[in-house]
């Protein structure tokens, strides 16, 4: 059922309800409990023409959501893992714990109780269609998905199943908590959308018949294979041309362009087919203070990523965002790492790039929020392979509906597009030779009380017959050196390229331009424990 089809007059569906069943000791028992509960539910149809119902079974042991997802074969499927690390978020998490709550670590889901997709740009009406199925009384009924980076551009074949945006409330969902787990089902129906209760129940029963109860440990290793080919779009030569063109505009008297972010798509074909969930699990090994995600519509490839960048997090009317820009590799030793950190903090070029991002986000939040607070100084966000300049911003929305405007105003940030936004977007559309799709677009979820979106960078599209398309970008400002930015995108892509490379790589591939650099950068992961900022 596509929740964006047809006309919905009422603000919410007829009923939105969550029922928690008795706790069990293992995932296998949870499947059995849900089957019995669904059978009882099928015999007692609600007296509403539309609604959404969630049944959930607490599991006393903690199991990994990504391992559960790996055991499933049903499409569509989604995965989202949150990111900690900011004091404000940690304080809120501790408050929930003190109230007897338990925070979600990761969510995996298969099937679709209701999905939302159009091929036109995401609108306020589309947001209201999603909100119809959500309620503050059912905070864990959530719609997971993503939006295109630029919905005004033509959708290429590899992205066609995603539309301009794609969100789904899973039929069957596994929640990994801090000390336990949950297995849940969601069933949604709407007579006006030609998806009555009986049809929704048949769909759920069909999905449950395919569910594997297993949530055993997952081997985090991509199968050994040979890289058959590796190619970049754009090539290094065209990359240089585009950067020079961008720099000429930035320096030109008749242009307002201050910054533009150019990206690269690298297609890697391997002798063995890559399971996107296995690759996602490997990315979790590098997932300190980063979001991991997977979105795979029925019939389409999987969009996966390991992004450090938050677009925004909303809880009731409170909203948080962050500025993230400037990139350096991690050092091989503690001393090297601190030296690189200091170089990043003192870099004039990176400070310009960072200040553009921070001030732009502040200006956009001030339009929507009653008050906006900005951290007075920039800090360093350290990840396993790279480190960035960052700063925290927060504000309070004036009304609930402003959630839509937070999403559409903050995206695209100067960190993934440029400034001014429209000039940078136009330059990208006219000069990039590939479709970004959901790369660098908002990725996350809408919930009854909370909403959270990351920026879909450090990401890849993985599918049968497609290979692995790895995306990475770099910000171009006055003072940019083309070769340095090429090395930066190599560094950002290396978390994927390292996993896909093996001893079986053919010499012809190793000799491709940029491939040796990727190997060198991929080996820069320090072995010591990451220092806290």
JSON list of C-alpha atoms in Angstrom, two decimals, residues 380-488:
[
{"chain": "A", "resi": 380, "resn": "UNK", "atom": "CA", "xyz": [37.22, 17.82, 16.02]},
{"chain": "A", "resi": 381, "resn": "UNK", "atom": "CA", "xyz": [35.05, 14.80, 15.24]},
{"chain": "A", "resi": 382, "resn": "UNK", "atom": "CA", "xyz": [37.36, 11.76, 15.05]},
{"chain": "A", "resi": 383, "resn": "UNK", "atom": "CA", "xyz": [36.40, 8.65, 13.12]},
{"chain": "A", "resi": 384, "resn": "UNK", "atom": "CA", "xyz": [38.50, 5.53, 12.46]},
{"chain": "A", "resi": 385, "resn": "UNK", "atom": "CA", "xyz": [39.83, 6.77, 9.08]},
{"chain": "A", "resi": 386, "resn": "UNK", "atom": "CA", "xyz": [39.17, 10.50, 9.03]},
{"chain": "A", "resi": 387, "resn": "UNK", "atom": "CA", "xyz": [38.63, 13.52, 11.27]},
{"chain": "A", "resi": 388, "resn": "UNK", "atom": "CA", "xyz": [36.46, 16.59, 10.67]},
{"chain": "A", "resi": 389, "resn": "UNK", "atom": "CA", "xyz": [35.77, 20.05, 12.03]},
{"chain": "A", "resi": 390, "resn": "UNK", "atom": "CA", "xyz": [32.38, 20.15, 13.73]},
{"chain": "A", "resi": 391, "resn": "UNK", "atom": "CA", "xyz": [30.05, 22.26, 15.89]},
{"chain": "A", "resi": 392, "resn": "UNK", "atom": "CA", "xyz": [26.65, 21.71, 17.49]},
{"chain": "A", "resi": 393, "resn": "UNK", "atom": "CA", "xyz": [23.52, 23.86, 16.92]},
{"chain": "A", "resi": 394, "resn": "UNK", "atom": "CA", "xyz": [20.12, 23.63, 18.58]},
{"chain": "A", "resi": 395, "resn": "UNK", "atom": "CA", "xyz": [16.77, 25.39, 18.63]},
{"chain": "A", "resi": 396, "resn": "UNK", "atom": "CA", "xyz": [13.08, 25.10, 19.44]},
{"chain": "A", "resi": 397, "resn": "UNK", "atom": "CA", "xyz": [10.46, 24.79, 16.71]},
{"chain": "A", "resi": 398, "resn": "UNK", "atom": "CA", "xyz": [7.44, 27.07, 16.79]},
{"chain": "A", "resi": 399, "resn": "UNK", "atom": "CA", "xyz": [4.97, 24.31, 15.86]},
{"chain": "A", "resi": 400, "resn": "UNK", "atom": "CA", "xyz": [4.83, 20.59, 14.98]},
{"chain": "A", "resi": 401, "resn": "UNK", "atom": "CA", "xyz": [4.40, 21.24, 11.25]},
{"chain": "A", "resi": 402, "resn": "UNK", "atom": "CA", "xyz": [7.80, 22.92, 11.16]},
{"chain": "A", "resi": 403, "resn": "UNK", "atom": "CA", "xyz": [9.37, 19.46, 11.15]},
{"chain": "A", "resi": 404, "resn": "UNK", "atom": "CA", "xyz": [8.75, 19.40, 7.37]},
{"chain": "A", "resi": 405, "resn": "UNK", "atom": "CA", "xyz": [10.50, 22.74, 6.95]},
{"chain": "A", "resi": 406, "resn": "UNK", "atom": "CA", "xyz": [13.48, 21.67, 9.06]},
{"chain": "A", "resi": 407, "resn": "UNK", "atom": "CA", "xyz": [13.99, 18.78, 6.66]},
{"chain": "A", "resi": 408, "resn": "UNK", "atom": "CA", "xyz": [13.49, 20.73, 3.45]},
{"chain": "A", "resi": 409, "resn": "UNK", "atom": "CA", "xyz": [15.33, 23.88, 4.62]},
{"chain": "A", "resi": 410, "resn": "UNK", "atom": "CA", "xyz": [18.41, 22.17, 6.05]},
{"chain": "A", "resi": 411, "resn": "UNK", "atom": "CA", "xyz": [18.84, 19.93, 3.02]},
{"chain": "A", "resi": 412, "resn": "UNK", "atom": "CA", "xyz": [21.03, 20.34, 1.12]},
{"chain": "A", "resi": 413, "resn": "UNK", "atom": "CA", "xyz": [23.63, 21.73, 3.50]},
{"chain": "A", "resi": 414, "resn": "UNK", "atom": "CA", "xyz": [26.73, 23.50, 2.16]},
{"chain": "A", "resi": 415, "resn": "UNK", "atom": "CA", "xyz": [28.69, 20.42, 3.32]},
{"chain": "A", "resi": 416, "resn": "UNK", "atom": "CA", "xyz": [27.16, 18.33, 0.49]},
{"chain": "A", "resi": 417, "resn": "UNK", "atom": "CA", "xyz": [26.04, 20.96, -2.01]},
{"chain": "A", "resi": 418, "resn": "UNK", "atom": "CA", "xyz": [27.69, 24.37, -1.62]},
{"chain": "A", "resi": 419, "resn": "UNK", "atom": "CA", "xyz": [26.75, 28.02, -1.23]},
{"chain": "A", "resi": 420, "resn": "UNK", "atom": "CA", "xyz": [24.67, 29.77, -2.36]},
{"chain": "A", "resi": 421, "resn": "UNK", "atom": "CA", "xyz": [22.58, 26.61, -2.52]},
{"chain": "A", "resi": 422, "resn": "UNK", "atom": "CA", "xyz": [20.82, 27.17, -5.84]},
{"chain": "A", "resi": 423, "resn": "UNK", "atom": "CA", "xyz": [23.99, 28.22, -7.69]},
{"chain": "A", "resi": 424, "resn": "UNK", "atom": "CA", "xyz": [25.88, 25.22, -6.30]},
{"chain": "A", "resi": 425, "resn": "UNK", "atom": "CA", "xyz": [23.01, 22.81, -7.07]},
{"chain": "A", "resi": 426, "resn": "UNK", "atom": "CA", "xyz": [22.84, 24.08, -10.64]},
{"chain": "A", "resi": 427, "resn": "UNK", "atom": "CA", "xyz": [26.61, 23.68, -11.10]},
{"chain": "A", "resi": 428, "resn": "UNK", "atom": "CA", "xyz": [26.40, 20.08, -9.84]},
{"chain": "A", "resi": 429, "resn": "UNK", "atom": "CA", "xyz": [23.44, 19.26, -12.11]},
{"chain": "A", "resi": 430, "resn": "UNK", "atom": "CA", "xyz": [25.21, 20.68, -15.15]},
{"chain": "A", "resi": 431, "resn": "UNK", "atom": "CA", "xyz": [28.68, 19.23, -14.54]},
{"chain": "A", "resi": 432, "resn": "UNK", "atom": "CA", "xyz": [28.45, 15.92, -12.65]},
{"chain": "A", "resi": 433, "resn": "UNK", "atom": "CA", "xyz": [28.24, 13.01, -15.08]},
{"chain": "A", "resi": 434, "resn": "UNK", "atom": "CA", "xyz": [26.24, 10.63, -12.85]},
{"chain": "A", "resi": 435, "resn": "UNK", "atom": "CA", "xyz": [23.03, 10.56, -10.83]},
{"chain": "A", "resi": 436, "resn": "UNK", "atom": "CA", "xyz": [23.66, 11.02, -7.10]},
{"chain": "A", "resi": 437, "resn": "UNK", "atom": "CA", "xyz": [20.27, 9.48, -6.31]},
{"chain": "A", "resi": 438, "resn": "UNK", "atom": "CA", "xyz": [19.96, 9.28, -2.50]},
{"chain": "A", "resi": 439, "resn": "UNK", "atom": "CA", "xyz": [23.69, 9.84, -2.01]},
{"chain": "A", "resi": 440, "resn": "UNK", "atom": "CA", "xyz": [24.15, 13.03, 0.09]},
{"chain": "A", "resi": 441, "resn": "UNK", "atom": "CA", "xyz": [20.37, 13.18, 0.60]},
{"chain": "A", "resi": 442, "resn": "UNK", "atom": "CA", "xyz": [18.49, 12.90, 3.93]},
{"chain": "A", "resi": 443, "resn": "UNK", "atom": "CA", "xyz": [18.39, 9.34, 5.33]},
{"chain": "A", "resi": 444, "resn": "UNK", "atom": "CA", "xyz": [16.48, 8.48, 8.49]},
{"chain": "A", "resi": 445, "resn": "UNK", "atom": "CA", "xyz": [13.05, 8.12, 10.02]},
{"chain": "A", "resi": 446, "resn": "UNK", "atom": "CA", "xyz": [9.87, 9.88, 11.10]},
{"chain": "A", "resi": 447, "resn": "UNK", "atom": "CA", "xyz": [8.39, 8.86, 14.47]},
{"chain": "A", "resi": 448, "resn": "UNK", "atom": "CA", "xyz": [5.49, 9.87, 16.69]},
{"chain": "A", "resi": 449, "resn": "UNK", "atom": "CA", "xyz": [7.61, 11.81, 19.19]},
{"chain": "A", "resi": 450, "resn": "UNK", "atom": "CA", "xyz": [11.05, 11.78, 17.65]},
{"chain": "A", "resi": 451, "resn": "UNK", "atom": "CA", "xyz": [12.46, 12.18, 14.15]},
{"chain": "A", "resi": 452, "resn": "UNK", "atom": "CA", "xyz": [16.07, 11.78, 13.10]},
{"chain": "A", "resi": 453, "resn": "UNK", "atom": "CA", "xyz": [17.87, 12.22, 9.79]},
{"chain": "A", "resi": 454, "resn": "UNK", "atom": "CA", "xyz": [21.47, 11.77, 8.82]},
{"chain": "A", "resi": 455, "resn": "UNK", "atom": "CA", "xyz": [23.15, 12.90, 5.60]},
{"chain": "A", "resi": 456, "resn": "UNK", "atom": "CA", "xyz": [23.60, 9.95, 3.24]},
{"chain": "A", "resi": 457, "resn": "UNK", "atom": "CA", "xyz": [27.34, 10.30, 2.65]},
{"chain": "A", "resi": 458, "resn": "UNK", "atom": "CA", "xyz": [30.05, 7.59, 2.95]},
{"chain": "A", "resi": 459, "resn": "UNK", "atom": "CA", "xyz": [27.59, 5.39, 1.11]},
{"chain": "A", "resi": 460, "resn": "UNK", "atom": "CA", "xyz": [27.22, 2.88, -1.70]},
{"chain": "A", "resi": 461, "resn": "UNK", "atom": "CA", "xyz": [24.59, 1.25, -3.90]},
{"chain": "A", "resi": 462, "resn": "UNK", "atom": "CA", "xyz": [24.88, -2.55, -4.00]},
{"chain": "A", "resi": 463, "resn": "UNK", "atom": "CA", "xyz": [22.88, -4.83, -6.26]},
{"chain": "A", "resi": 464, "resn": "UNK", "atom": "CA", "xyz": [22.95, -7.98, -8.39]},
{"chain": "A", "resi": 465, "resn": "UNK", "atom": "CA", "xyz": [24.33, -7.14, -11.82]},
{"chain": "A", "resi": 466, "resn": "UNK", "atom": "CA", "xyz": [25.17, -3.63, -10.65]},
{"chain": "A", "resi": 467, "resn": "UNK", "atom": "CA", "xyz": [28.27, -4.33, -8.59]},
{"chain": "A", "resi": 468, "resn": "UNK", "atom": "CA", "xyz": [29.08, -1.80, -5.89]},
{"chain": "A", "resi": 469, "resn": "UNK", "atom": "CA", "xyz": [28.78, 1.91, -6.65]},
{"chain": "A", "resi": 470, "resn": "UNK", "atom": "CA", "xyz": [30.79, 3.82, -4.03]},
{"chain": "A", "resi": 471, "resn": "UNK", "atom": "CA", "xyz": [30.08, 7.56, -3.62]},
{"chain": "A", "resi": 472, "resn": "UNK", "atom": "CA", "xyz": [32.31, 10.23, -2.11]},
{"chain": "A", "resi": 473, "resn": "UNK", "atom": "CA", "xyz": [32.63, 14.01, -2.42]},
{"chain": "A", "resi": 474, "resn": "UNK", "atom": "CA", "xyz": [34.82, 16.99, -1.55]},
{"chain": "A", "resi": 475, "resn": "UNK", "atom": "CA", "xyz": [34.15, 20.68, -0.98]},
{"chain": "A", "resi": 476, "resn": "UNK", "atom": "CA", "xyz": [35.64, 23.16, -3.46]},
{"chain": "A", "resi": 477, "resn": "UNK", "atom": "CA", "xyz": [36.40, 26.66, -2.16]},
{"chain": "A", "resi": 478, "resn": "UNK", "atom": "CA", "xyz": [38.99, 29.30, -3.02]},
{"chain": "A", "resi": 479, "resn": "UNK", "atom": "CA", "xyz": [42.41, 27.76, -2.38]},
{"chain": "A", "resi": 480, "resn": "UNK", "atom": "CA", "xyz": [41.36, 24.22, -3.33]},
{"chain": "A", "resi": 481, "resn": "UNK", "atom": "CA", "xyz": [44.00, 22.01, -4.99]},
{"chain": "A", "resi": 482, "resn": "UNK", "atom": "CA", "xyz": [42.48, 19.46, -7.35]},
{"chain": "A", "resi": 483, "resn": "UNK", "atom": "CA", "xyz": [44.90, 16.63, -6.58]},
{"chain": "A", "resi": 484, "resn": "UNK", "atom": "CA", "xyz": [44.29, 17.01, -2.83]},
{"chain": "A", "resi": 485, "resn": "UNK", "atom": "CA", "xyz": [40.53, 16.77, -3.30]},
{"chain": "A", "resi": 486, "resn": "UNK", "atom": "CA", "xyz": [40.96, 13.60, -5.42]},
{"chain": "A", "resi": 487, "resn": "UNK", "atom": "CA", "xyz": [42.95, 12.07, -2.57]},
{"chain": "A", "resi": 488, "resn": "UNK", "atom": "CA", "xyz": [40.24, 13.15, -0.16]}
]
